[in-house]
Short mmCIF file of N, CA and C and ligand atoms in Angstrom, two decimals:
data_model
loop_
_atom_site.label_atom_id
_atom_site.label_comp_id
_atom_site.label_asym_id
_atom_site.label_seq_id
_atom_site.Cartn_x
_atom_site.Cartn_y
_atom_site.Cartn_z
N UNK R 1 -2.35 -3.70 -18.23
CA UNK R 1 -1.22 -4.59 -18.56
C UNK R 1 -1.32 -5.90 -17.78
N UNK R 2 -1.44 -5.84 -15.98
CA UNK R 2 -2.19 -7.12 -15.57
C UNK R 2 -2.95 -7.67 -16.31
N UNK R 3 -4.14 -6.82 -16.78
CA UNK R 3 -5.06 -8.18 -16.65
C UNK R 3 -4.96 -8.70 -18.13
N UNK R 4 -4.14 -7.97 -19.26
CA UNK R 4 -4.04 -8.56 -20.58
C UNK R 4 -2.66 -9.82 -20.86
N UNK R 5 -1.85 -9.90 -19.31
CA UNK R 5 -0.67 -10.59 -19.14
C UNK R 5 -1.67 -11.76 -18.60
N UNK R 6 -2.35 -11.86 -17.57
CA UNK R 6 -3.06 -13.00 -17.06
C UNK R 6 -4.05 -13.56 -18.10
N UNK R 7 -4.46 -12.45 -18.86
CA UNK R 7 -5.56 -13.52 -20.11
C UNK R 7 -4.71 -14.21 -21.10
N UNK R 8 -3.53 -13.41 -21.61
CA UNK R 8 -2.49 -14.62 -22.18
C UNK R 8 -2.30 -15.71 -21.49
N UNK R 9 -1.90 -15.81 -20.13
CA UNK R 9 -1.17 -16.83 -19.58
C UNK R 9 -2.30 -17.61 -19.49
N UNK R 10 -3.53 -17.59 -19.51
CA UNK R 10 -4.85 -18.32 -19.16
C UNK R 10 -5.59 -18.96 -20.39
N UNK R 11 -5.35 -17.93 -21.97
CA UNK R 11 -5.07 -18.70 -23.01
C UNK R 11 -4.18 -19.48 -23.36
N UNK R 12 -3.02 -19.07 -22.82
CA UNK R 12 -1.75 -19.92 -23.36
C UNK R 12 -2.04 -21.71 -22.41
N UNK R 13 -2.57 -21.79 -21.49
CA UNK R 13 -2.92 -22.88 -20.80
C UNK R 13 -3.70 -23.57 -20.91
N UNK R 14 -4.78 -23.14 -21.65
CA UNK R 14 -6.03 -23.74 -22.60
C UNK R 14 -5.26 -23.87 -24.19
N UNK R 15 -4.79 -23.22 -24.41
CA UNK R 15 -4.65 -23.78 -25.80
C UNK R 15 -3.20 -24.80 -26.41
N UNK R 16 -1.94 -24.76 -25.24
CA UNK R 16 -1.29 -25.02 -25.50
C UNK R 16 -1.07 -26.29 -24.07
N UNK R 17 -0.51 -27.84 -24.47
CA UNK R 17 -0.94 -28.42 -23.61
C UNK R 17 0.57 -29.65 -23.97
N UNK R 18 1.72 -29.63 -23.35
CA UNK R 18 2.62 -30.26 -23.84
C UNK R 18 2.75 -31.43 -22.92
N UNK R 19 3.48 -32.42 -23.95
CA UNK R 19 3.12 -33.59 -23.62
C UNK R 19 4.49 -33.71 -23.70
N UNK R 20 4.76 -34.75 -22.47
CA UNK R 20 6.37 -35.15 -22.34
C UNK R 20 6.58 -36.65 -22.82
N UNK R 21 7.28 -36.59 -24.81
CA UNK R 21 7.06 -38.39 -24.61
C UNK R 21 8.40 -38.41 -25.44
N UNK R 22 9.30 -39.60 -24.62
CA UNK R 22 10.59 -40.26 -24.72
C UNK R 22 11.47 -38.72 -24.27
N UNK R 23 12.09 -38.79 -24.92
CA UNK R 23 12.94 -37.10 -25.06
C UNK R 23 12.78 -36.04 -25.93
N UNK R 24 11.45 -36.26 -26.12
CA UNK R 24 11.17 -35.01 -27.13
C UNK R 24 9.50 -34.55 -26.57
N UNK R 25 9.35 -32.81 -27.16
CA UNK R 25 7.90 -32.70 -26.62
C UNK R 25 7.01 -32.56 -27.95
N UNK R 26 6.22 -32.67 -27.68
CA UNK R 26 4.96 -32.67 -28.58
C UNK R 26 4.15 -31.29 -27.71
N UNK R 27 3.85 -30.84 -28.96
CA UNK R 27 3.01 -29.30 -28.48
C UNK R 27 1.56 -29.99 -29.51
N UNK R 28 0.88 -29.90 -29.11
CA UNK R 28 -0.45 -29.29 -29.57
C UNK R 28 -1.27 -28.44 -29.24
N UNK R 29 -1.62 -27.52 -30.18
CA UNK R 29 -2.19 -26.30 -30.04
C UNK R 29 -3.27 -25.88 -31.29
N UNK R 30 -3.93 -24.93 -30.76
CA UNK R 30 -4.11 -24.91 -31.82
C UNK R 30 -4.42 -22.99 -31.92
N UNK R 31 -3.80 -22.56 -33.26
CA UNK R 31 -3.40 -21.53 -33.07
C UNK R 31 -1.87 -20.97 -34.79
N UNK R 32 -1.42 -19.90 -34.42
CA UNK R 32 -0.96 -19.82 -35.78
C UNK R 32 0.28 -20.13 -35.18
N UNK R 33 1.18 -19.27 -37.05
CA UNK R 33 2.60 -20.61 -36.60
C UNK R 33 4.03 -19.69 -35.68
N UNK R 34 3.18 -18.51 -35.16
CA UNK R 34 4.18 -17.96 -34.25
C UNK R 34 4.61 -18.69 -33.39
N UNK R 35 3.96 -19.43 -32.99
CA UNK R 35 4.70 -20.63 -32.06
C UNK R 35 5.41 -21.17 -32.01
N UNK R 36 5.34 -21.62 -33.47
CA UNK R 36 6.65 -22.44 -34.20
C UNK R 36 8.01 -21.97 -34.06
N UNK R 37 7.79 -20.57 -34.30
CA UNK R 37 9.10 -19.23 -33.86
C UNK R 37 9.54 -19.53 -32.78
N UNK R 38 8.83 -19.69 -31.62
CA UNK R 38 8.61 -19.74 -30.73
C UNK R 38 9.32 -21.05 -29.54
N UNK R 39 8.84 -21.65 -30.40
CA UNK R 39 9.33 -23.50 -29.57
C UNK R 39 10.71 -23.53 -29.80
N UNK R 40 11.00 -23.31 -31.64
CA UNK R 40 12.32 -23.29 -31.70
C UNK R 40 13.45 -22.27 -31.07
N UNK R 41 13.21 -21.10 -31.13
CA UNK R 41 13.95 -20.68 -30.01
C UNK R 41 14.24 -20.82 -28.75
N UNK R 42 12.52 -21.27 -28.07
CA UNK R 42 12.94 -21.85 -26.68
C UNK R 42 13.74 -23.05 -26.37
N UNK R 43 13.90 -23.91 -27.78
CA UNK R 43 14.67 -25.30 -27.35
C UNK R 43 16.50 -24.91 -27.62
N UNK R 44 16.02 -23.90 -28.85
CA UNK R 44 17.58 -23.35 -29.23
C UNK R 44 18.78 -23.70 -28.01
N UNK R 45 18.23 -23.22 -26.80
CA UNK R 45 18.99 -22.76 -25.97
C UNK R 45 19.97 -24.38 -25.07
N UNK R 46 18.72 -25.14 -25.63
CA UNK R 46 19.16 -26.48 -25.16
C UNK R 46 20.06 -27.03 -25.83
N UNK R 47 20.13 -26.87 -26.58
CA UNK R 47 21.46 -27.92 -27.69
C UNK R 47 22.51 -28.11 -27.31
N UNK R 48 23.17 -29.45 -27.28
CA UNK R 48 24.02 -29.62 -26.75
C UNK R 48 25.45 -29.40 -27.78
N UNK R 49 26.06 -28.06 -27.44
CA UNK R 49 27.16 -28.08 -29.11
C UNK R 49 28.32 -27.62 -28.39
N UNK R 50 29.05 -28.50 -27.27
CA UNK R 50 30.05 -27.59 -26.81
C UNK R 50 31.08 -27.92 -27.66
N UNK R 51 31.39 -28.36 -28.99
CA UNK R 51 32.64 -28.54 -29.83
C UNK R 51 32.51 -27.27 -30.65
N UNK R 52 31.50 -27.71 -31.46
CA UNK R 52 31.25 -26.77 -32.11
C UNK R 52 30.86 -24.78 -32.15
N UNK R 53 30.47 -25.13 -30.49
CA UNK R 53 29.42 -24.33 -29.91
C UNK R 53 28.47 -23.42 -30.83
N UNK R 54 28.08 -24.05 -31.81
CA UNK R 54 27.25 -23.55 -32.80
C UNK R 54 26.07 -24.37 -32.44
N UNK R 55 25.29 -23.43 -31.75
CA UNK R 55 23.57 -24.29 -31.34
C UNK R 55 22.51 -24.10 -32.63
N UNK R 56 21.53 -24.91 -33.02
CA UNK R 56 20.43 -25.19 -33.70
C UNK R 56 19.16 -25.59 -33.17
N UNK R 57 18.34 -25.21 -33.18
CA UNK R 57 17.04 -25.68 -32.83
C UNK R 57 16.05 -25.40 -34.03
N UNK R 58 15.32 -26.70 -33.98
CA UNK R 58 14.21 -26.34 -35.02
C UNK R 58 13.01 -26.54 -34.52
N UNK R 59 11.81 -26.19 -35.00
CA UNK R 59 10.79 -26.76 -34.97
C UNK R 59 9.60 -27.11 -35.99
N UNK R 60 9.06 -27.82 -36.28
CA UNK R 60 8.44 -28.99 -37.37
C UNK R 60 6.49 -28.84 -36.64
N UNK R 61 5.95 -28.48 -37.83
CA UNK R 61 4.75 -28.73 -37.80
C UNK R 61 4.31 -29.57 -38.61
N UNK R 62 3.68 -30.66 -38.03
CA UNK R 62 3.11 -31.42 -38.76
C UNK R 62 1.57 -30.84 -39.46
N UNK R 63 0.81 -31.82 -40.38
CA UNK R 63 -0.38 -31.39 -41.11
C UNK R 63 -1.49 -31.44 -40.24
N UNK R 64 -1.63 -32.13 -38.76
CA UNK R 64 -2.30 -31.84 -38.13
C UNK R 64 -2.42 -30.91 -37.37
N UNK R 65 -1.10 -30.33 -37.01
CA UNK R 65 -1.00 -28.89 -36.60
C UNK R 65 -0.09 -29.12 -34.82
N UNK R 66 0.46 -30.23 -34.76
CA UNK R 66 1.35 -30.71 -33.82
C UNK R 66 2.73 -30.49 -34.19
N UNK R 67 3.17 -29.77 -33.00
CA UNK R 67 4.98 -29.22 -33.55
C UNK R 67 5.32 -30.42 -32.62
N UNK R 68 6.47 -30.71 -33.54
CA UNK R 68 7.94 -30.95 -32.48
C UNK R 68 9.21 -30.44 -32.85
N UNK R 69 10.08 -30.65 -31.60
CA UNK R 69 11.63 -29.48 -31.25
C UNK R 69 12.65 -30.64 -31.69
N UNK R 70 13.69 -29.88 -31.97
CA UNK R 70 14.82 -30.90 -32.06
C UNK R 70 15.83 -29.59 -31.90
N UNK R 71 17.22 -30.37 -31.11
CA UNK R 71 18.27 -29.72 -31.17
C UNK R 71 19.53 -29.86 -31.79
N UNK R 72 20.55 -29.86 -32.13
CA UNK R 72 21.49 -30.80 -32.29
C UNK R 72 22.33 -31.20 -31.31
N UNK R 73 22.67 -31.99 -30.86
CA UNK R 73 23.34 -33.16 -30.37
C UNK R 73 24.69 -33.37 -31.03
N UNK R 74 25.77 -32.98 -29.81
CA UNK R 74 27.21 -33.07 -30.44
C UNK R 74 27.86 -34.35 -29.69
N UNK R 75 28.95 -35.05 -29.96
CA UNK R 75 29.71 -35.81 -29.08
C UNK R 75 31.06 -35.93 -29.60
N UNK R 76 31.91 -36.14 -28.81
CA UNK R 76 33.54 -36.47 -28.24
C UNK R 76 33.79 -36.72 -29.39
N UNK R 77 33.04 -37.66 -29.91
CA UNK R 77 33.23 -38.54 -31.16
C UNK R 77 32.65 -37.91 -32.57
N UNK R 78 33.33 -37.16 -33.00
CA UNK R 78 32.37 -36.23 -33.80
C UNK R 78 31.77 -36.29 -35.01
N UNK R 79 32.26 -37.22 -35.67
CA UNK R 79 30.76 -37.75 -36.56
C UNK R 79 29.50 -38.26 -35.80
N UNK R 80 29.27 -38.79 -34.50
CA UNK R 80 28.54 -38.79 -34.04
C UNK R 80 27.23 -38.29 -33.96
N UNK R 81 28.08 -36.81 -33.62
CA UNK R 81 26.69 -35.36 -33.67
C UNK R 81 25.71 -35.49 -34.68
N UNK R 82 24.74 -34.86 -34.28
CA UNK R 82 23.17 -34.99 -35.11
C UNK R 82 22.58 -34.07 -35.07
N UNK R 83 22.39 -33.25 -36.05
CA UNK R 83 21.38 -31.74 -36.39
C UNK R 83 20.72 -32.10 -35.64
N UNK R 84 19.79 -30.76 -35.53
CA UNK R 84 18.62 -30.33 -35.13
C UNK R 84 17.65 -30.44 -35.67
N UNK R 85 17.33 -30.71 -37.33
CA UNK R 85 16.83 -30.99 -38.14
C UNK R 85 16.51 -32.52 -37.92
N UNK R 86 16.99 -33.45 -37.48
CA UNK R 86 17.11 -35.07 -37.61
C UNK R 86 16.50 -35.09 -36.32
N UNK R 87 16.62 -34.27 -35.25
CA UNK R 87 16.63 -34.88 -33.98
C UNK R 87 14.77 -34.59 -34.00
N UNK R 88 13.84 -33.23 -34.85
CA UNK R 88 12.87 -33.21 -34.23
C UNK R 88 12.29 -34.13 -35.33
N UNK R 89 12.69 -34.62 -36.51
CA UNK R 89 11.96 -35.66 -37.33
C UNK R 89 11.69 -36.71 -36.69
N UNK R 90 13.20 -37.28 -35.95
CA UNK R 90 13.18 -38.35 -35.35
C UNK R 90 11.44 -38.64 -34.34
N UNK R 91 11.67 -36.89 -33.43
CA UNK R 91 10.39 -37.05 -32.47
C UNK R 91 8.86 -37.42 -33.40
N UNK R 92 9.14 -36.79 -34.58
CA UNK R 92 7.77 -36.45 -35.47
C UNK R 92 7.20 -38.16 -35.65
N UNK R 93 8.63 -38.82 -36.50
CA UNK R 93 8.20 -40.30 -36.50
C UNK R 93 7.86 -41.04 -35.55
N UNK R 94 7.90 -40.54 -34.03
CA UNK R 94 8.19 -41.91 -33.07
C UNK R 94 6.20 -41.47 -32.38
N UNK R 95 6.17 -40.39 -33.12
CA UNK R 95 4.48 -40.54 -33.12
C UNK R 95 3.76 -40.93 -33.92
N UNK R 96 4.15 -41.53 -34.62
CA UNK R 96 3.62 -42.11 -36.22
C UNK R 96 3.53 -41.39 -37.35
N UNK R 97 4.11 -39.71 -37.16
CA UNK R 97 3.29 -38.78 -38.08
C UNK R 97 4.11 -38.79 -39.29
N UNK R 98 3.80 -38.27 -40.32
CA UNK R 98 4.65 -38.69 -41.82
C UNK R 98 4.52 -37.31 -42.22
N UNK R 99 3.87 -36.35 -42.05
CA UNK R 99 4.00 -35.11 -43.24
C UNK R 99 3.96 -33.97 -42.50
N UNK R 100 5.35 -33.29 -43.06
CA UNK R 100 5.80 -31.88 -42.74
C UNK R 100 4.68 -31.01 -42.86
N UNK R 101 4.21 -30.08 -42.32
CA UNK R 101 3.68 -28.61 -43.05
C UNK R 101 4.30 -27.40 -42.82
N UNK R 102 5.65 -27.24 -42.10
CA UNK R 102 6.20 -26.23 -41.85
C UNK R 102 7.51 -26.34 -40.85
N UNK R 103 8.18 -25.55 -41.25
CA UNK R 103 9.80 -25.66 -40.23
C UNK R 103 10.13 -24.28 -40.40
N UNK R 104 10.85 -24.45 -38.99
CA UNK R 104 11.07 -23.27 -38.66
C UNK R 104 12.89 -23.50 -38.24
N UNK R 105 13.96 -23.30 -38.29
CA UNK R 105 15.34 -23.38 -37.76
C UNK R 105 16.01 -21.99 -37.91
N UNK R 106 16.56 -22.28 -36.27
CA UNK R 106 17.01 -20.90 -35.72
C UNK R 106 18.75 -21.19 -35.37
N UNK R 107 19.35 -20.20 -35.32
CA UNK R 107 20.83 -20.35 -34.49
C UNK R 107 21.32 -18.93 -34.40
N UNK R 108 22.59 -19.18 -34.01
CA UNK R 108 22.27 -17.37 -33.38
C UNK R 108 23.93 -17.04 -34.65
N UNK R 109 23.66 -16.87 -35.60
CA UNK R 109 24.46 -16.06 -36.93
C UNK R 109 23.95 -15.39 -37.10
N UNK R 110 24.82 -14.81 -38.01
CA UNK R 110 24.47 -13.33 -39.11
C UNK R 110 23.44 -13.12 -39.52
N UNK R 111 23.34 -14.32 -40.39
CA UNK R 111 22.46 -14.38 -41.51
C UNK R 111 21.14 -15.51 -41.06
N UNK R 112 20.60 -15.66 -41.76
CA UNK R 112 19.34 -17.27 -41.37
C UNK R 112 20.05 -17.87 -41.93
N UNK R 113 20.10 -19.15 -40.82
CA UNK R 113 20.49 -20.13 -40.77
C UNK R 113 20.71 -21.02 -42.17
N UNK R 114 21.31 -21.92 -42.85
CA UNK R 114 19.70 -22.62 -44.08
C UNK R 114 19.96 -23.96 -43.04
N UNK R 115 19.85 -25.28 -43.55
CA UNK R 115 19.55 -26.87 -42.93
C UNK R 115 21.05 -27.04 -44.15
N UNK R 116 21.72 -27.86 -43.62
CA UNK R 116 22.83 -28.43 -44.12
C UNK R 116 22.51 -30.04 -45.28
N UNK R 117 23.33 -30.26 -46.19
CA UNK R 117 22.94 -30.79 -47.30
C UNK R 117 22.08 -32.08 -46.93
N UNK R 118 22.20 -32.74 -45.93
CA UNK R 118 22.05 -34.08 -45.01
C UNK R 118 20.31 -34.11 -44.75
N UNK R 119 20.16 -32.76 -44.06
CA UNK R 119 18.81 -32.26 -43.46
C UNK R 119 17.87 -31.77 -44.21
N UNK R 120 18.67 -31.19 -45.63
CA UNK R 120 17.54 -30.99 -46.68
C UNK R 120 16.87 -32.60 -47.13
N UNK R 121 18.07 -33.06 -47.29
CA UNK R 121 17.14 -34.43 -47.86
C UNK R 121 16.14 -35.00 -46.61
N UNK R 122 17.11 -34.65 -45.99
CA UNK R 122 15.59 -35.86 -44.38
C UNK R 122 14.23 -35.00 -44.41
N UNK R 123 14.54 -33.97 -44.91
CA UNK R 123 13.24 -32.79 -44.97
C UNK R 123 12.32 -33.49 -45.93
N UNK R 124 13.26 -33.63 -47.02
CA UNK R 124 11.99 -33.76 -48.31
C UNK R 124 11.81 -35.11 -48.10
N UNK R 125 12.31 -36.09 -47.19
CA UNK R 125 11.82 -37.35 -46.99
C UNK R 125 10.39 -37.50 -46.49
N UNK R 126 9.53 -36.27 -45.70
CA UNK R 126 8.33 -36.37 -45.08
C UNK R 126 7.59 -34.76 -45.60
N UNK R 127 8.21 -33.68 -46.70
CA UNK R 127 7.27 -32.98 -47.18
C UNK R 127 7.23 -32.66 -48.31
N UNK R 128 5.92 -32.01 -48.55
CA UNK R 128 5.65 -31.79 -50.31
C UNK R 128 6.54 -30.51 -50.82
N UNK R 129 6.83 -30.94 -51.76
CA UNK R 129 7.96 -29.31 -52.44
C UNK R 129 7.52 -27.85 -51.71
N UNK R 130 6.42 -28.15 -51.89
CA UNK R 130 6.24 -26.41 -51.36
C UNK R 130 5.99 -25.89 -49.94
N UNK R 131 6.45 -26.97 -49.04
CA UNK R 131 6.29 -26.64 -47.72
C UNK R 131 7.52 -25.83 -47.50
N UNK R 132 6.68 -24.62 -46.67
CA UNK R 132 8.18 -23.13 -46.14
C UNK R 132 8.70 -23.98 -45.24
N UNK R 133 10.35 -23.38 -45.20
CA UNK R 133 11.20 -23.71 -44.53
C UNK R 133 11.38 -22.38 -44.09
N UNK R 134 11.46 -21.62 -42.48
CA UNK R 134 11.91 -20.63 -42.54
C UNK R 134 13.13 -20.78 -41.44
N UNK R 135 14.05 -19.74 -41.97
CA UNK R 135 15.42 -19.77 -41.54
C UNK R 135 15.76 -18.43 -40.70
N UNK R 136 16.39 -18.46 -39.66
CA UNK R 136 16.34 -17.71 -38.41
C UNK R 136 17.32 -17.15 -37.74
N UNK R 137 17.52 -16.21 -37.27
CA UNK R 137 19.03 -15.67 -36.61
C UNK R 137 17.97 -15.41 -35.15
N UNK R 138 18.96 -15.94 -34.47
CA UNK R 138 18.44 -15.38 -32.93
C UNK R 138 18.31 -13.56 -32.92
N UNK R 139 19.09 -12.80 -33.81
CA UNK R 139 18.52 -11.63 -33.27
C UNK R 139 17.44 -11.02 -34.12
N UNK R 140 16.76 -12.19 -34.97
CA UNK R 140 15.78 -11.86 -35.52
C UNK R 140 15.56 -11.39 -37.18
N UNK R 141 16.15 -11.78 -37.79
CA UNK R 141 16.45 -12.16 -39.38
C UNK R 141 15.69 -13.42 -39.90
N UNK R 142 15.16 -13.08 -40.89
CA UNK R 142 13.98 -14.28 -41.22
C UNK R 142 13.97 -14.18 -42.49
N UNK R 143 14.14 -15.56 -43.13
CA UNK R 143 14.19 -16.02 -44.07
C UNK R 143 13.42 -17.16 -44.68
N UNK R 144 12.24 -16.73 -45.71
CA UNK R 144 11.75 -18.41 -45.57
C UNK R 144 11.56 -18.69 -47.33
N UNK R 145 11.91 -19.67 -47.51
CA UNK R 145 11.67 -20.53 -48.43
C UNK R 145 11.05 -22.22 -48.67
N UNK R 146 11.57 -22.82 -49.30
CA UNK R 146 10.66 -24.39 -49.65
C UNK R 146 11.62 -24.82 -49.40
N UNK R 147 10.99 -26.63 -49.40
CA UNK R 147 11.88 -27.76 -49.13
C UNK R 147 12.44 -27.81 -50.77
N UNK R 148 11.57 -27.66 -51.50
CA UNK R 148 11.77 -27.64 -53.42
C UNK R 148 13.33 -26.83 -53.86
N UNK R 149 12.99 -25.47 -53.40
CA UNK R 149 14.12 -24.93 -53.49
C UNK R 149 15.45 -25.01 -52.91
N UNK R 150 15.08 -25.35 -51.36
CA UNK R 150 16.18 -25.68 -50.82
C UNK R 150 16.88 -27.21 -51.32
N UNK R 151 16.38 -28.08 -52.11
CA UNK R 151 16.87 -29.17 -52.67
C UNK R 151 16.06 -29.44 -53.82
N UNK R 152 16.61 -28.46 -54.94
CA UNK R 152 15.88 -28.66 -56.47
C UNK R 152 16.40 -30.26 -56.66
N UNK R 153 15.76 -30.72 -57.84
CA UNK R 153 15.70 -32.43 -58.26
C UNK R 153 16.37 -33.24 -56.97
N UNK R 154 16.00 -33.27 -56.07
CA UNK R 154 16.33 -34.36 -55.26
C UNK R 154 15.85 -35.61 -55.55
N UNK R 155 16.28 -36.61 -54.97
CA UNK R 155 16.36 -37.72 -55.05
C UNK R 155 15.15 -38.17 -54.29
N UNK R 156 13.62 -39.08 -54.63
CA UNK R 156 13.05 -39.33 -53.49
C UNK R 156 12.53 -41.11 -54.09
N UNK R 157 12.04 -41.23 -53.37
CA UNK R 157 11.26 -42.92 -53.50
C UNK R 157 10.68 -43.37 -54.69
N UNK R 158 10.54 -42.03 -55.57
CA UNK R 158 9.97 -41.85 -56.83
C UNK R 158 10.77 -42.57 -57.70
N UNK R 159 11.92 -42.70 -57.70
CA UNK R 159 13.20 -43.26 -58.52
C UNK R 159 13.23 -44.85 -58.22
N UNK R 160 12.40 -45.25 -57.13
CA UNK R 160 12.71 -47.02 -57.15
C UNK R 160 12.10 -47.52 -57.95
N UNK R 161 11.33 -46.93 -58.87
CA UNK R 161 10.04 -47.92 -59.79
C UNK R 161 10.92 -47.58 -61.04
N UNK R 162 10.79 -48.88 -61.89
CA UNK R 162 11.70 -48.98 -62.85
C UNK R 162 10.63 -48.66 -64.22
N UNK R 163 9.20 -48.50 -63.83
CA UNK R 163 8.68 -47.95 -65.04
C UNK R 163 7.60 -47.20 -65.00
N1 THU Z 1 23.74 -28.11 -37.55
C1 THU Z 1 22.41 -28.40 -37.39
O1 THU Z 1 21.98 -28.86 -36.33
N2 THU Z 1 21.57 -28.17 -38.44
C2 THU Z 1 21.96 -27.63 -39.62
O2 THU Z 1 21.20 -27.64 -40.57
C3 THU Z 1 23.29 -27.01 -39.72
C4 THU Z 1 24.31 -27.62 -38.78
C5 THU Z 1 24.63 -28.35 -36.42
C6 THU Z 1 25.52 -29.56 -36.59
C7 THU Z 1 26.65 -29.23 -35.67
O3 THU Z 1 26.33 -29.68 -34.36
C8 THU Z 1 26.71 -27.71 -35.66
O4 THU Z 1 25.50 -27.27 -36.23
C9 THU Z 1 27.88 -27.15 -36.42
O5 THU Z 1 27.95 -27.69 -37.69
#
């Protein structure tokens, strides 16, 4: 049990190598998407939701295979507040990256979670219909589907060309 706990922790240090930039982290790894499970639960815990006290954490793989976390963010002022969904896009863009390949959002309900009407669209703003969305209960309920399904005929950039 030692020595298969120290070869994790000795892979997990070679393969996983986080980078601290603005207020968000960037994971690169490389490796499958348990991680993804993974990040988002560990950030879960951070969210700041004392109105609501309904916490969210997600996490977002991009096509190169770089996650980032987002939490939601509540304030005094309560339109203010900002999913968890917005907050790790936000990180995704401020690295230049443009395309989803996977999400993962967790909170601790009944049921999995889904992304609220706001967050589906910011979703399909950076992925292709058929990227999984999977949806999460902290005690372990998993649910996954598409950005497609989760927002049939949405609205995208496709609609500005007049012919
Ligand atoms: N929330 C998210 O962060 N993502 C969702 O997709 C569902 C809702 C947050 C917003 C608010 O801070 C709290 O959950 C309760 O609505």
């Amino acid at each position: 049990i030692f020595i298969s706990f120290g070869y994790l922790l000795f892979l997990q240090s070679f393969l996983v190598k986080s980078y601290k930039v603005d207020k968000g982290y960037i994971y690169r790894l490389i490796g499958g998407s348990f991680m993804l499970k993974d990040i988002a639960r560990s950030v879960w815990s951070n969210a700041y939701a004392p109105y609501s006290k309904f916490k969210v954490g997600v996490a977002i793989k991009t096509i190169d295979g770089s996650i980032f976390s987002g939490v939601n963010v509540e304030n005094a002022a309560y339109p203010e507040g900002t999913c968890a969904e917005a907050a790790a896009i936000a990180a995704m863009c401020a690295t230049g990256q443009r395309e989803i390949a996977e999400v993962y959002v967790i909170a601790d309900c009944k049921e999995p979670v889904p992304p609220c009407g706001g967050c589906r669209q910011k979703l399909a703003e950076f992925s292709k219909p058929d990227v999984p969305v999977t949806m999460a209960t902290i005690s372990g309920k998993e649910k996954t589907t598409s950005v497609r399904d989760l927002l049939p005929g949405s609205f995208s950039n496709d609609f500005f060309t007049k012919i």
